[in-house]
mmCIF file of C-alpha atoms and ligand atoms in Angstrom:
data_model
loop_
_atom_site.group_PDB
_atom_site.id
_atom_site.type_symbol
_atom_site.label_atom_id
_atom_site.label_comp_id
_atom_site.label_asym_id
_atom_site.label_seq_id
_atom_site.Cartn_x
_atom_site.Cartn_y
_atom_site.Cartn_z
ATOM 1 C CA UNK A 1 9.808 22.090 -17.750
ATOM 2 C CA UNK A 2 11.543 19.612 -19.787
ATOM 3 C CA UNK A 3 15.482 20.276 -20.397
ATOM 4 C CA UNK A 4 16.070 22.262 -23.653
ATOM 5 C CA UNK A 5 18.238 21.346 -26.581
ATOM 6 C CA UNK A 6 20.975 23.365 -27.581
ATOM 7 C CA UNK A 7 22.869 23.121 -30.734
ATOM 8 C CA UNK A 8 25.586 25.022 -31.360
ATOM 9 C CA UNK A 9 27.892 24.072 -34.848
ATOM 10 C CA UNK A 10 31.453 24.753 -35.312
ATOM 11 C CA UNK A 11 31.399 24.849 -31.580
ATOM 12 C CA UNK A 12 35.311 23.571 -31.229
ATOM 13 C CA UNK A 13 36.697 26.523 -32.804
ATOM 14 C CA UNK A 14 37.157 30.306 -31.346
ATOM 15 C CA UNK A 15 34.259 31.811 -31.316
ATOM 16 C CA UNK A 16 31.843 28.275 -31.009
ATOM 17 C CA UNK A 17 33.923 27.042 -28.560
ATOM 18 C CA UNK A 18 33.698 29.906 -26.194
ATOM 19 C CA UNK A 19 30.376 29.996 -26.886
ATOM 20 C CA UNK A 20 30.012 26.165 -25.704
ATOM 21 C CA UNK A 21 31.908 26.904 -22.752
ATOM 22 C CA UNK A 22 29.653 30.047 -21.684
ATOM 23 C CA UNK A 23 26.372 28.322 -22.108
ATOM 24 C CA UNK A 24 27.447 25.000 -20.685
ATOM 25 C CA UNK A 25 28.174 26.964 -16.996
ATOM 26 C CA UNK A 26 25.291 29.692 -17.619
ATOM 27 C CA UNK A 27 22.858 26.965 -18.648
ATOM 28 C CA UNK A 28 22.778 24.181 -16.172
ATOM 29 C CA UNK A 29 19.260 23.180 -17.305
ATOM 30 C CA UNK A 30 20.455 23.400 -20.862
ATOM 31 C CA UNK A 31 21.750 20.522 -23.495
ATOM 32 C CA UNK A 32 24.518 21.540 -25.767
ATOM 33 C CA UNK A 33 25.650 19.857 -28.227
ATOM 34 C CA UNK A 34 28.645 20.646 -29.988
ATOM 35 C CA UNK A 35 28.710 19.296 -32.992
ATOM 36 C CA UNK A 36 31.861 19.650 -35.152
ATOM 37 C CA UNK A 37 33.785 18.349 -38.326
ATOM 38 C CA UNK A 38 37.611 19.366 -36.528
ATOM 39 C CA UNK A 39 38.950 20.692 -38.983
ATOM 40 C CA UNK A 40 42.735 22.434 -38.682
ATOM 41 C CA UNK A 41 40.337 25.271 -36.724
ATOM 42 C CA UNK A 42 38.725 22.825 -34.359
ATOM 43 C CA UNK A 43 39.949 21.458 -31.471
ATOM 44 C CA UNK A 44 38.369 20.052 -28.305
ATOM 45 C CA UNK A 45 41.523 19.909 -25.276
ATOM 46 C CA UNK A 46 40.090 23.837 -25.346
ATOM 47 C CA UNK A 47 37.018 21.838 -23.720
ATOM 48 C CA UNK A 48 38.449 19.628 -20.460
ATOM 49 C CA UNK A 49 36.905 21.822 -18.096
ATOM 50 C CA UNK A 50 33.198 21.284 -19.381
ATOM 51 C CA UNK A 51 33.930 18.183 -21.083
ATOM 52 C CA UNK A 52 32.777 16.005 -18.269
ATOM 53 C CA UNK A 53 29.739 17.669 -17.347
ATOM 54 C CA UNK A 54 26.518 16.041 -17.889
ATOM 55 C CA UNK A 55 25.019 19.182 -19.818
ATOM 56 C CA UNK A 56 28.231 19.115 -22.672
ATOM 57 C CA UNK A 57 27.774 16.774 -25.388
ATOM 58 C CA UNK A 58 30.114 16.235 -28.875
ATOM 59 C CA UNK A 59 29.449 15.601 -32.040
ATOM 60 C CA UNK A 60 31.672 14.731 -34.775
ATOM 61 C CA UNK A 61 29.920 15.731 -38.378
ATOM 62 C CA UNK A 62 30.402 17.402 -41.260
ATOM 63 C CA UNK A 63 27.207 20.190 -41.854
ATOM 64 C CA UNK A 64 27.238 19.378 -45.214
ATOM 65 C CA UNK A 65 26.707 15.495 -44.719
ATOM 66 C CA UNK A 66 22.649 15.574 -45.380
ATOM 67 C CA UNK A 67 22.191 12.310 -43.709
ATOM 68 C CA UNK A 68 23.693 13.085 -40.806
ATOM 69 C CA UNK A 69 22.408 15.831 -40.074
ATOM 70 C CA UNK A 70 18.473 15.022 -40.726
ATOM 71 C CA UNK A 71 19.112 12.258 -38.321
ATOM 72 C CA UNK A 72 20.614 13.936 -35.897
ATOM 73 C CA UNK A 73 17.499 16.632 -36.107
ATOM 74 C CA UNK A 74 15.654 13.716 -35.784
ATOM 75 C CA UNK A 75 16.919 11.841 -32.758
ATOM 76 C CA UNK A 76 17.659 15.310 -30.492
ATOM 77 C CA UNK A 77 14.876 17.386 -31.233
ATOM 78 C CA UNK A 78 16.749 20.546 -30.925
ATOM 79 C CA UNK A 79 15.185 23.431 -29.173
ATOM 80 C CA UNK A 80 17.592 26.267 -30.712
ATOM 81 C CA UNK A 81 20.339 25.935 -32.863
ATOM 82 C CA UNK A 82 23.277 28.701 -32.300
ATOM 83 C CA UNK A 83 25.296 28.290 -36.116
ATOM 84 C CA UNK A 84 29.270 28.471 -35.871
ATOM 85 C CA UNK A 85 30.879 26.521 -37.990
ATOM 86 C CA UNK A 86 32.835 28.150 -41.425
ATOM 87 C CA UNK A 87 35.343 28.379 -43.222
ATOM 88 C CA UNK A 88 36.631 31.307 -41.974
ATOM 89 C CA UNK A 89 39.663 33.076 -43.114
ATOM 90 C CA UNK A 90 40.124 35.460 -45.773
ATOM 91 C CA UNK A 91 43.305 34.936 -46.840
ATOM 92 C CA UNK A 92 41.910 30.654 -47.223
ATOM 93 C CA UNK A 93 39.094 31.818 -49.306
ATOM 94 C CA UNK A 94 41.535 33.420 -51.959
ATOM 95 C CA UNK A 95 43.384 30.725 -52.402
ATOM 96 C CA UNK A 96 41.030 28.712 -52.127
ATOM 97 C CA UNK A 97 37.535 29.315 -52.148
ATOM 98 C CA UNK A 98 35.742 25.903 -52.966
ATOM 99 C CA UNK A 99 35.234 24.731 -49.529
ATOM 100 C CA UNK A 100 34.063 27.808 -48.298
ATOM 101 C CA UNK A 101 30.741 27.485 -50.586
ATOM 102 C CA UNK A 102 30.722 24.310 -49.938
ATOM 103 C CA UNK A 103 30.542 24.237 -45.796
ATOM 104 C CA UNK A 104 29.226 28.127 -45.237
ATOM 105 C CA UNK A 105 26.865 27.818 -48.071
ATOM 106 C CA UNK A 106 25.780 24.175 -48.898
ATOM 107 C CA UNK A 107 26.339 23.275 -44.921
ATOM 108 C CA UNK A 108 23.734 26.204 -44.082
ATOM 109 C CA UNK A 109 21.427 24.783 -46.246
ATOM 110 C CA UNK A 110 21.435 21.317 -44.852
ATOM 111 C CA UNK A 111 21.068 22.925 -41.300
ATOM 112 C CA UNK A 112 18.160 24.669 -42.509
ATOM 113 C CA UNK A 113 16.536 21.652 -44.432
ATOM 114 C CA UNK A 114 16.783 19.736 -41.137
ATOM 115 C CA UNK A 115 15.560 22.527 -38.736
ATOM 116 C CA UNK A 116 12.747 22.931 -41.442
ATOM 117 C CA UNK A 117 12.043 18.751 -41.998
ATOM 118 C CA UNK A 118 11.680 18.668 -37.859
ATOM 119 C CA UNK A 119 10.386 21.232 -36.720
ATOM 120 C CA UNK A 120 10.705 22.037 -32.865
ATOM 121 C CA UNK A 121 12.975 24.526 -33.584
ATOM 122 C CA UNK A 122 11.560 28.031 -31.815
ATOM 123 C CA UNK A 123 15.061 29.718 -32.925
ATOM 124 C CA UNK A 124 18.211 29.662 -35.759
ATOM 125 C CA UNK A 125 20.813 31.922 -34.891
ATOM 126 C CA UNK A 126 22.809 32.792 -37.936
ATOM 127 C CA UNK A 127 26.375 34.118 -36.623
ATOM 128 C CA UNK A 128 27.382 36.174 -39.790
ATOM 129 C CA UNK A 129 30.270 38.585 -39.974
ATOM 130 C CA UNK A 130 29.963 42.214 -41.017
ATOM 131 C CA UNK A 131 31.945 41.537 -43.832
ATOM 132 C CA UNK A 132 28.738 40.978 -45.954
ATOM 133 C CA UNK A 133 28.522 44.892 -46.328
ATOM 134 C CA UNK A 134 31.979 45.361 -48.316
ATOM 135 C CA UNK A 135 33.600 47.821 -46.974
ATOM 136 C CA UNK A 136 33.763 51.694 -45.506
ATOM 137 C CA UNK A 137 35.604 54.402 -46.709
ATOM 138 C CA UNK A 138 37.981 55.907 -44.172
ATOM 139 C CA UNK A 139 35.424 58.926 -43.545
ATOM 140 C CA UNK A 140 34.940 57.833 -39.286
ATOM 141 C CA UNK A 141 31.016 58.883 -39.482
ATOM 142 C CA UNK A 142 29.962 56.215 -41.018
ATOM 143 C CA UNK A 143 28.677 52.621 -40.066
ATOM 144 C CA UNK A 144 26.944 49.768 -41.285
ATOM 145 C CA UNK A 145 23.524 49.342 -39.750
ATOM 146 C CA UNK A 146 21.222 46.016 -40.388
ATOM 147 C CA UNK A 147 20.189 48.451 -43.654
ATOM 148 C CA UNK A 148 23.617 48.890 -45.372
ATOM 149 C CA UNK A 149 23.228 47.183 -48.551
ATOM 150 C CA UNK A 150 25.225 43.248 -48.631
ATOM 151 C CA UNK A 151 28.609 43.876 -51.137
ATOM 152 C CA UNK A 152 30.577 40.877 -50.033
ATOM 153 C CA UNK A 153 34.149 41.658 -51.538
ATOM 154 C CA UNK A 154 36.131 38.438 -50.263
ATOM 155 C CA UNK A 155 35.338 34.850 -51.581
ATOM 156 C CA UNK A 156 34.994 34.323 -47.510
ATOM 157 C CA UNK A 157 31.958 37.147 -47.168
ATOM 158 C CA UNK A 158 30.538 35.913 -50.589
ATOM 159 C CA UNK A 159 29.829 32.824 -49.285
ATOM 160 C CA UNK A 160 29.118 34.254 -45.400
ATOM 161 C CA UNK A 161 26.095 36.586 -47.636
ATOM 162 C CA UNK A 162 24.554 33.891 -49.356
ATOM 163 C CA UNK A 163 24.269 32.113 -46.270
ATOM 164 C CA UNK A 164 22.488 34.685 -44.788
ATOM 165 C CA UNK A 165 20.849 34.977 -48.218
ATOM 166 C CA UNK A 166 19.608 31.257 -47.429
ATOM 167 C CA UNK A 167 18.424 31.637 -43.607
ATOM 168 C CA UNK A 168 16.299 34.568 -44.684
ATOM 169 C CA UNK A 169 14.722 33.041 -47.601
ATOM 170 C CA UNK A 170 14.226 29.318 -44.950
ATOM 171 C CA UNK A 171 11.910 32.366 -42.613
ATOM 172 C CA UNK A 172 10.278 34.347 -45.662
ATOM 173 C CA UNK A 173 8.630 31.075 -47.377
ATOM 174 C CA UNK A 174 8.727 29.062 -44.490
ATOM 175 C CA UNK A 175 8.426 30.313 -41.208
ATOM 176 C CA UNK A 176 11.478 29.338 -39.683
ATOM 177 C CA UNK A 177 12.022 31.361 -36.481
ATOM 178 C CA UNK A 178 15.852 32.819 -37.377
ATOM 179 C CA UNK A 179 17.838 35.941 -36.371
ATOM 180 C CA UNK A 180 20.752 36.751 -37.937
ATOM 181 C CA UNK A 181 23.574 38.308 -35.958
ATOM 182 C CA UNK A 182 26.702 40.261 -37.419
ATOM 183 C CA UNK A 183 29.588 40.505 -35.453
ATOM 184 C CA UNK A 184 32.700 42.979 -36.113
ATOM 185 C CA UNK A 185 36.447 41.302 -35.690
ATOM 186 C CA UNK A 186 36.195 39.003 -32.866
ATOM 187 C CA UNK A 187 39.519 38.299 -30.531
ATOM 188 C CA UNK A 188 40.030 36.371 -27.056
ATOM 189 C CA UNK A 189 41.085 33.765 -25.932
ATOM 190 C CA UNK A 190 41.398 30.380 -28.259
ATOM 191 C CA UNK A 191 41.664 32.486 -31.475
ATOM 192 C CA UNK A 192 43.568 30.395 -33.891
ATOM 193 C CA UNK A 193 47.010 32.014 -34.591
ATOM 194 C CA UNK A 194 46.266 32.636 -38.378
ATOM 195 C CA UNK A 195 44.534 35.541 -37.532
ATOM 196 C CA UNK A 196 46.262 39.276 -36.818
ATOM 197 C CA UNK A 197 46.203 39.584 -32.710
ATOM 198 C CA UNK A 198 46.786 35.894 -32.119
ATOM 199 C CA UNK A 199 49.419 36.094 -34.678
ATOM 200 C CA UNK A 200 50.411 39.060 -33.513
ATOM 201 C CA UNK A 201 51.004 38.147 -30.325
ATOM 202 C CA UNK A 202 52.371 34.264 -30.873
ATOM 203 C CA UNK A 203 54.912 36.013 -33.261
ATOM 204 C CA UNK A 204 56.122 38.456 -31.095
ATOM 205 C CA UNK A 205 56.766 36.219 -27.858
ATOM 206 C CA UNK A 206 58.759 34.488 -30.499
ATOM 207 C CA UNK A 207 61.188 37.431 -31.841
ATOM 208 C CA UNK A 208 59.661 36.976 -34.760
ATOM 209 C CA UNK A 209 58.613 39.156 -38.364
ATOM 210 C CA UNK A 210 54.774 40.255 -37.642
ATOM 211 C CA UNK A 211 53.423 40.605 -40.793
ATOM 212 C CA UNK A 212 51.134 43.742 -41.760
ATOM 213 C CA UNK A 213 49.826 44.020 -45.054
ATOM 214 C CA UNK A 214 49.836 46.838 -46.900
ATOM 215 C CA UNK A 215 50.626 50.012 -44.827
ATOM 216 C CA UNK A 216 49.049 49.045 -42.364
ATOM 217 C CA UNK A 217 45.961 51.157 -42.033
ATOM 218 C CA UNK A 218 43.456 49.307 -42.769
ATOM 219 C CA UNK A 219 40.980 49.852 -39.649
ATOM 220 C CA UNK A 220 38.764 46.623 -38.357
ATOM 221 C CA UNK A 221 35.837 46.943 -35.210
ATOM 222 C CA UNK A 222 37.153 44.901 -32.497
ATOM 223 C CA UNK A 223 34.868 43.047 -30.027
ATOM 224 C CA UNK A 224 36.354 40.811 -27.317
ATOM 225 C CA UNK A 225 34.528 37.318 -27.892
ATOM 226 C CA UNK A 226 33.070 37.404 -24.454
ATOM 227 C CA UNK A 227 30.941 40.266 -25.718
ATOM 228 C CA UNK A 228 30.091 38.669 -28.691
ATOM 229 C CA UNK A 229 29.047 35.454 -26.495
ATOM 230 C CA UNK A 230 26.543 37.354 -24.177
ATOM 231 C CA UNK A 231 24.942 39.242 -27.730
ATOM 232 C CA UNK A 232 24.208 35.800 -29.011
ATOM 233 C CA UNK A 233 22.748 34.799 -26.004
ATOM 234 C CA UNK A 234 20.730 37.615 -25.910
ATOM 235 C CA UNK A 235 19.431 37.270 -29.337
ATOM 236 C CA UNK A 236 18.981 33.633 -29.120
ATOM 237 C CA UNK A 237 16.188 34.230 -26.335
ATOM 238 C CA UNK A 238 15.035 38.320 -26.805
ATOM 239 C CA UNK A 239 15.926 38.733 -30.782
ATOM 240 C CA UNK A 240 12.607 39.634 -32.571
ATOM 241 C CA UNK A 241 11.981 36.664 -34.638
ATOM 242 C CA UNK A 242 13.560 37.426 -39.005
ATOM 243 C CA UNK A 243 15.397 40.249 -37.616
ATOM 244 C CA UNK A 244 18.888 40.845 -38.346
ATOM 245 C CA UNK A 245 20.884 42.645 -35.505
ATOM 246 C CA UNK A 246 24.622 43.576 -36.086
ATOM 247 C CA UNK A 247 27.230 43.502 -32.824
ATOM 248 C CA UNK A 248 30.217 46.056 -32.338
ATOM 249 C CA UNK A 249 31.924 47.968 -29.783
ATOM 250 C CA UNK A 250 33.098 51.054 -31.238
ATOM 251 C CA UNK A 251 36.582 49.887 -31.083
ATOM 252 C CA UNK A 252 37.987 51.229 -33.912
ATOM 253 C CA UNK A 253 42.271 50.674 -34.930
ATOM 254 C CA UNK A 254 44.180 50.528 -37.498
ATOM 255 C CA UNK A 255 46.238 47.235 -38.430
ATOM 256 C CA UNK A 256 49.368 49.327 -37.038
ATOM 257 C CA UNK A 257 47.868 50.587 -34.091
ATOM 258 C CA UNK A 258 46.532 46.765 -33.082
ATOM 259 C CA UNK A 259 49.962 45.062 -34.057
ATOM 260 C CA UNK A 260 51.939 48.156 -32.595
ATOM 261 C CA UNK A 261 49.897 48.189 -29.102
ATOM 262 C CA UNK A 262 50.611 44.458 -28.317
ATOM 263 C CA UNK A 263 54.517 44.777 -29.074
ATOM 264 C CA UNK A 264 54.516 47.507 -26.248
ATOM 265 C CA UNK A 265 52.446 45.230 -24.016
ATOM 266 C CA UNK A 266 54.619 42.884 -24.417
ATOM 267 C CA UNK A 267 57.692 45.161 -24.106
ATOM 268 C CA UNK A 268 59.353 44.288 -27.347
ATOM 269 C CA UNK A 269 60.851 46.073 -30.624
ATOM 270 C CA UNK A 270 58.717 47.719 -33.329
ATOM 271 C CA UNK A 271 61.724 46.594 -35.671
ATOM 272 C CA UNK A 272 59.458 43.015 -35.365
ATOM 273 C CA UNK A 273 56.913 45.148 -37.982
ATOM 274 C CA UNK A 274 57.603 43.824 -41.382
ATOM 275 C CA UNK A 275 55.425 45.201 -44.444
ATOM 276 C CA UNK A 276 54.232 42.716 -46.758
ATOM 277 C CA UNK A 277 52.259 42.788 -50.343
ATOM 278 C CA UNK A 278 48.900 43.573 -49.903
ATOM 279 C CA UNK A 279 46.084 41.496 -49.403
ATOM 280 C CA UNK A 280 44.133 40.749 -52.978
ATOM 281 C CA UNK A 281 40.979 42.723 -52.629
ATOM 282 C CA UNK A 282 41.898 43.994 -48.902
ATOM 283 C CA UNK A 283 38.444 45.834 -47.279
ATOM 284 C CA UNK A 284 39.524 49.404 -46.598
ATOM 285 C CA UNK A 285 37.700 49.917 -43.155
ATOM 286 C CA UNK A 286 35.065 47.605 -41.152
ATOM 287 C CA UNK A 287 32.699 50.017 -38.251
ATOM 288 C CA UNK A 288 29.387 48.964 -37.021
ATOM 289 C CA UNK A 289 26.671 50.271 -35.989
ATOM 290 C CA UNK A 290 24.938 48.588 -33.280
ATOM 291 C CA UNK A 291 21.792 50.811 -31.938
ATOM 292 C CA UNK A 292 19.571 47.864 -32.584
ATOM 293 C CA UNK A 293 21.302 45.080 -30.071
ATOM 294 C CA UNK A 294 21.683 47.850 -27.717
ATOM 295 C CA UNK A 295 18.232 48.624 -27.783
ATOM 296 C CA UNK A 296 17.462 44.926 -26.409
ATOM 297 C CA UNK A 297 19.502 45.165 -23.581
ATOM 298 C CA UNK A 298 23.433 44.173 -25.060
ATOM 299 C CA UNK A 299 26.369 46.658 -23.900
ATOM 300 C CA UNK A 300 30.338 45.415 -23.798
ATOM 301 C CA UNK A 301 32.027 44.381 -21.147
ATOM 302 C CA UNK A 302 35.091 45.110 -22.025
ATOM 303 C CA UNK A 303 37.202 48.144 -23.823
ATOM 304 C CA UNK A 304 40.003 47.477 -26.153
ATOM 305 C CA UNK A 305 42.631 48.180 -23.850
ATOM 306 C CA UNK A 306 41.145 46.148 -20.993
ATOM 307 C CA UNK A 307 40.528 43.167 -23.470
ATOM 308 C CA UNK A 308 43.595 42.956 -25.208
ATOM 309 C CA UNK A 309 45.334 42.822 -21.809
ATOM 310 C CA UNK A 310 43.280 40.400 -20.972
ATOM 311 C CA UNK A 311 44.113 38.313 -24.157
ATOM 312 C CA UNK A 312 47.770 38.425 -24.300
ATOM 313 C CA UNK A 313 47.568 37.111 -20.389
ATOM 314 C CA UNK A 314 45.788 34.143 -21.380
ATOM 315 C CA UNK A 315 48.166 33.693 -24.542
ATOM 316 C CA UNK A 316 50.860 33.973 -21.828
ATOM 317 C CA UNK A 317 49.329 31.483 -19.636
ATOM 318 C CA UNK A 318 48.518 29.322 -22.442
ATOM 319 C CA UNK A 319 51.794 28.762 -24.973
ATOM 320 C CA UNK A 320 51.093 24.972 -24.418
ATOM 321 C CA UNK A 321 47.736 25.156 -26.755
ATOM 322 C CA UNK A 322 48.852 27.644 -29.627
ATOM 323 C CA UNK A 323 52.388 25.948 -29.728
ATOM 324 C CA UNK A 324 51.466 22.812 -30.813
ATOM 325 C CA UNK A 325 49.349 24.686 -33.302
ATOM 326 C CA UNK A 326 52.279 26.931 -34.748
ATOM 327 C CA UNK A 327 54.348 23.772 -34.710
ATOM 328 C CA UNK A 328 51.732 20.859 -36.601
ATOM 329 C CA UNK A 329 50.420 21.328 -40.138
ATOM 330 C CA UNK A 330 50.238 25.273 -39.629
ATOM 331 C CA UNK A 331 53.585 26.011 -39.912
ATOM 332 C CA UNK A 332 53.173 24.771 -43.598
ATOM 333 C CA UNK A 333 50.110 27.008 -44.143
ATOM 334 C CA UNK A 334 52.106 29.789 -43.337
ATOM 335 C CA UNK A 335 55.742 29.265 -44.480
ATOM 336 C CA UNK A 336 53.701 29.146 -48.399
ATOM 337 C CA UNK A 337 51.128 32.196 -47.489
ATOM 338 C CA UNK A 338 53.292 34.317 -46.204
ATOM 339 C CA UNK A 339 56.878 33.532 -47.580
ATOM 340 C CA UNK A 340 58.963 35.661 -45.422
HETATM 341 P P1 NAD B 1 36.776 29.024 -36.597
HETATM 342 O O1 NAD B 1 37.702 29.230 -38.114
HETATM 343 O O2 NAD B 1 38.051 29.691 -35.131
HETATM 344 O O3 NAD B 1 36.253 27.510 -36.264
HETATM 345 C C1 NAD B 1 35.151 27.287 -37.359
HETATM 346 C C2 NAD B 1 35.106 25.587 -37.110
HETATM 347 O O4 NAD B 1 33.900 25.382 -37.776
HETATM 348 C C3 NAD B 1 36.080 24.914 -36.716
HETATM 349 O O5 NAD B 1 35.829 24.536 -35.155
HETATM 350 C C4 NAD B 1 35.583 23.585 -37.273
HETATM 351 O O6 NAD B 1 36.299 22.714 -37.265
HETATM 352 C C5 NAD B 1 34.499 24.220 -37.730
HETATM 353 N N1 NAD B 1 33.860 23.469 -39.482
HETATM 354 C C6 NAD B 1 34.204 23.818 -40.304
HETATM 355 N N2 NAD B 1 33.876 23.279 -41.361
HETATM 356 C C7 NAD B 1 33.030 22.298 -40.947
HETATM 357 C C8 NAD B 1 31.456 21.699 -41.166
HETATM 358 N N3 NAD B 1 31.762 21.292 -42.406
HETATM 359 N N4 NAD B 1 31.032 20.660 -40.584
HETATM 360 C C9 NAD B 1 31.226 20.932 -38.799
HETATM 361 N N5 NAD B 1 32.199 21.883 -38.615
HETATM 362 C C10 NAD B 1 32.757 22.499 -39.263
HETATM 363 O O7 NAD B 1 35.892 30.510 -37.188
HETATM 364 P P2 NAD B 1 35.611 31.315 -35.827
HETATM 365 O O8 NAD B 1 36.280 32.610 -35.770
HETATM 366 O O9 NAD B 1 35.349 30.619 -34.552
HETATM 367 O O10 NAD B 1 34.206 31.854 -36.609
HETATM 368 C C11 NAD B 1 32.477 31.502 -36.477
HETATM 369 C C12 NAD B 1 31.758 31.711 -36.922
HETATM 370 O O11 NAD B 1 32.056 33.051 -36.584
HETATM 371 C C13 NAD B 1 31.749 31.744 -38.251
HETATM 372 O O12 NAD B 1 30.609 31.823 -39.245
HETATM 373 C C14 NAD B 1 32.456 33.262 -38.464
HETATM 374 O O13 NAD B 1 31.779 33.804 -40.096
HETATM 375 C C15 NAD B 1 31.634 34.271 -37.732
HETATM 376 N N6 NAD B 1 32.459 35.494 -37.478
HETATM 377 C C16 NAD B 1 33.433 35.291 -37.003
HETATM 378 C C17 NAD B 1 34.556 36.562 -36.444
HETATM 379 C C18 NAD B 1 36.138 37.153 -36.433
HETATM 380 O O14 NAD B 1 36.937 37.765 -35.934
HETATM 381 N N7 NAD B 1 36.434 35.669 -36.457
HETATM 382 C C19 NAD B 1 33.811 37.571 -36.355
HETATM 383 C C20 NAD B 1 32.356 37.546 -36.969
HETATM 384 C C21 NAD B 1 31.394 36.774 -37.292
HETATM 385 P P1 TYD B 2 41.978 39.299 -39.899
HETATM 386 O O1 TYD B 2 42.523 38.551 -38.429
HETATM 387 O O2 TYD B 2 42.601 37.892 -41.404
HETATM 388 O O3 TYD B 2 40.362 39.006 -40.082
HETATM 389 P P2 TYD B 2 39.777 39.834 -41.533
HETATM 390 O O4 TYD B 2 40.304 39.999 -42.563
HETATM 391 O O5 TYD B 2 38.222 38.708 -40.907
HETATM 392 O O6 TYD B 2 38.958 41.193 -41.100
HETATM 393 O O7 TYD B 2 42.904 40.222 -40.138
HETATM 394 C C1 TYD B 2 42.659 41.518 -39.286
HETATM 395 C C2 TYD B 2 43.106 42.414 -40.344
HETATM 396 O O8 TYD B 2 44.621 42.541 -40.249
HETATM 397 C C3 TYD B 2 42.835 42.937 -41.782
HETATM 398 O O9 TYD B 2 43.178 43.364 -42.048
HETATM 399 C C4 TYD B 2 44.256 41.806 -42.914
HETATM 400 C C5 TYD B 2 45.234 42.283 -41.419
HETATM 401 N N1 TYD B 2 46.461 41.398 -41.471
HETATM 402 C C6 TYD B 2 47.572 41.762 -41.541
HETATM 403 O O10 TYD B 2 47.989 42.912 -41.899
HETATM 404 N N2 TYD B 2 48.486 41.177 -42.013
HETATM 405 C C7 TYD B 2 48.107 39.166 -41.271
HETATM 406 O O11 TYD B 2 49.263 38.401 -41.418
HETATM 407 C C8 TYD B 2 46.897 39.034 -41.078
HETATM 408 C C9 TYD B 2 46.274 37.504 -41.173
HETATM 409 C C10 TYD B 2 45.633 40.213 -41.177
#
């Protein structure tokens, strides 16, 4: 049987990067193509353990570059596409929405066109987010299901919802085989330190203030990255054509609980917590009902307690990776955004 070719867009980022490593190691008979523009959020140093493997390939390209993407699809004739590449940070989308539309909406449409034109793609998995559903209130019995209407509140989630609609349309109109996954907040190794958990870990370790937006009572539903990777692998191979799958493990925590847990594990003082001006349009609560995915056979392997302990240990063991990031261009972003 011919080797399968899998395109992973955004494979130099946090989730795509973990997924590339997961796939390269799990499927030696698949060729994994990591396509990434290497924006501020992408780096290849994370792949030093797999970059020499025969089944790993890297292509530097912009998903919104129609000529480059068409040429790549023509040349490689991918069997599977898993699409992670995106601008992913809500705060940046509030300051500069346009790049979110270009990358997340136009970039997705360019990929869909290439898959449609070349043919042969047996599954296009679009990695989306629960943020497209908008926000829930604090009633703990309410959850996002796949039938919850899309009501995105930030430019980031609006751009993701737009891309979801295009993926759906290419399935309905042109018969492209697709799935859309909508996952809750991820955490784990190689997450860029602009996001809450790695931001907190890195700042606590450096004895710096931790900026908590508003009153810290907003709730997120946290999932360890490796449980997300397993979910996408399952949907890629077993997902029913055209279906949406929510991904989440019932790990709701307030932001303050998350920050205090990290401080406590690291044995530091809660005096480092600094309440700062709230994020504009800050969604109150996200919470996933994962029943549909569980029916496919998925269940998470990490509790929040085991996952956060593993993640903190990883950041302790890999200081070089994040210290390099926070000492570079990111420093300017941080000072401008927080003015702490
Ligand atoms: P990330 O910001 O860490 O990585 C994004 C990657 O995409 C980077 O490597 C970047 O270089 C690349 N990229 C950006 N623009 C590109 C372009 N024009 N062409 C090619 N590559 C480009 O993001 P992440 O947290 O790994 O998120 C990955 C995907 O998962 C996104 O689609 C995001 O919406 C979705 N998602 C994220 C979370 C989360 O908690 N982080 C939760 C649910 C869904
Ligand atoms: P984030 O990691 O940016 O993910 P998202 O906005 O996609 O959920 O933020 C997670 C939560 O943490 C969110 O409610 C905003 C909050 N937050 C802070 O309180 N302080 C911060 O510095 C950041 C980055 C986030």
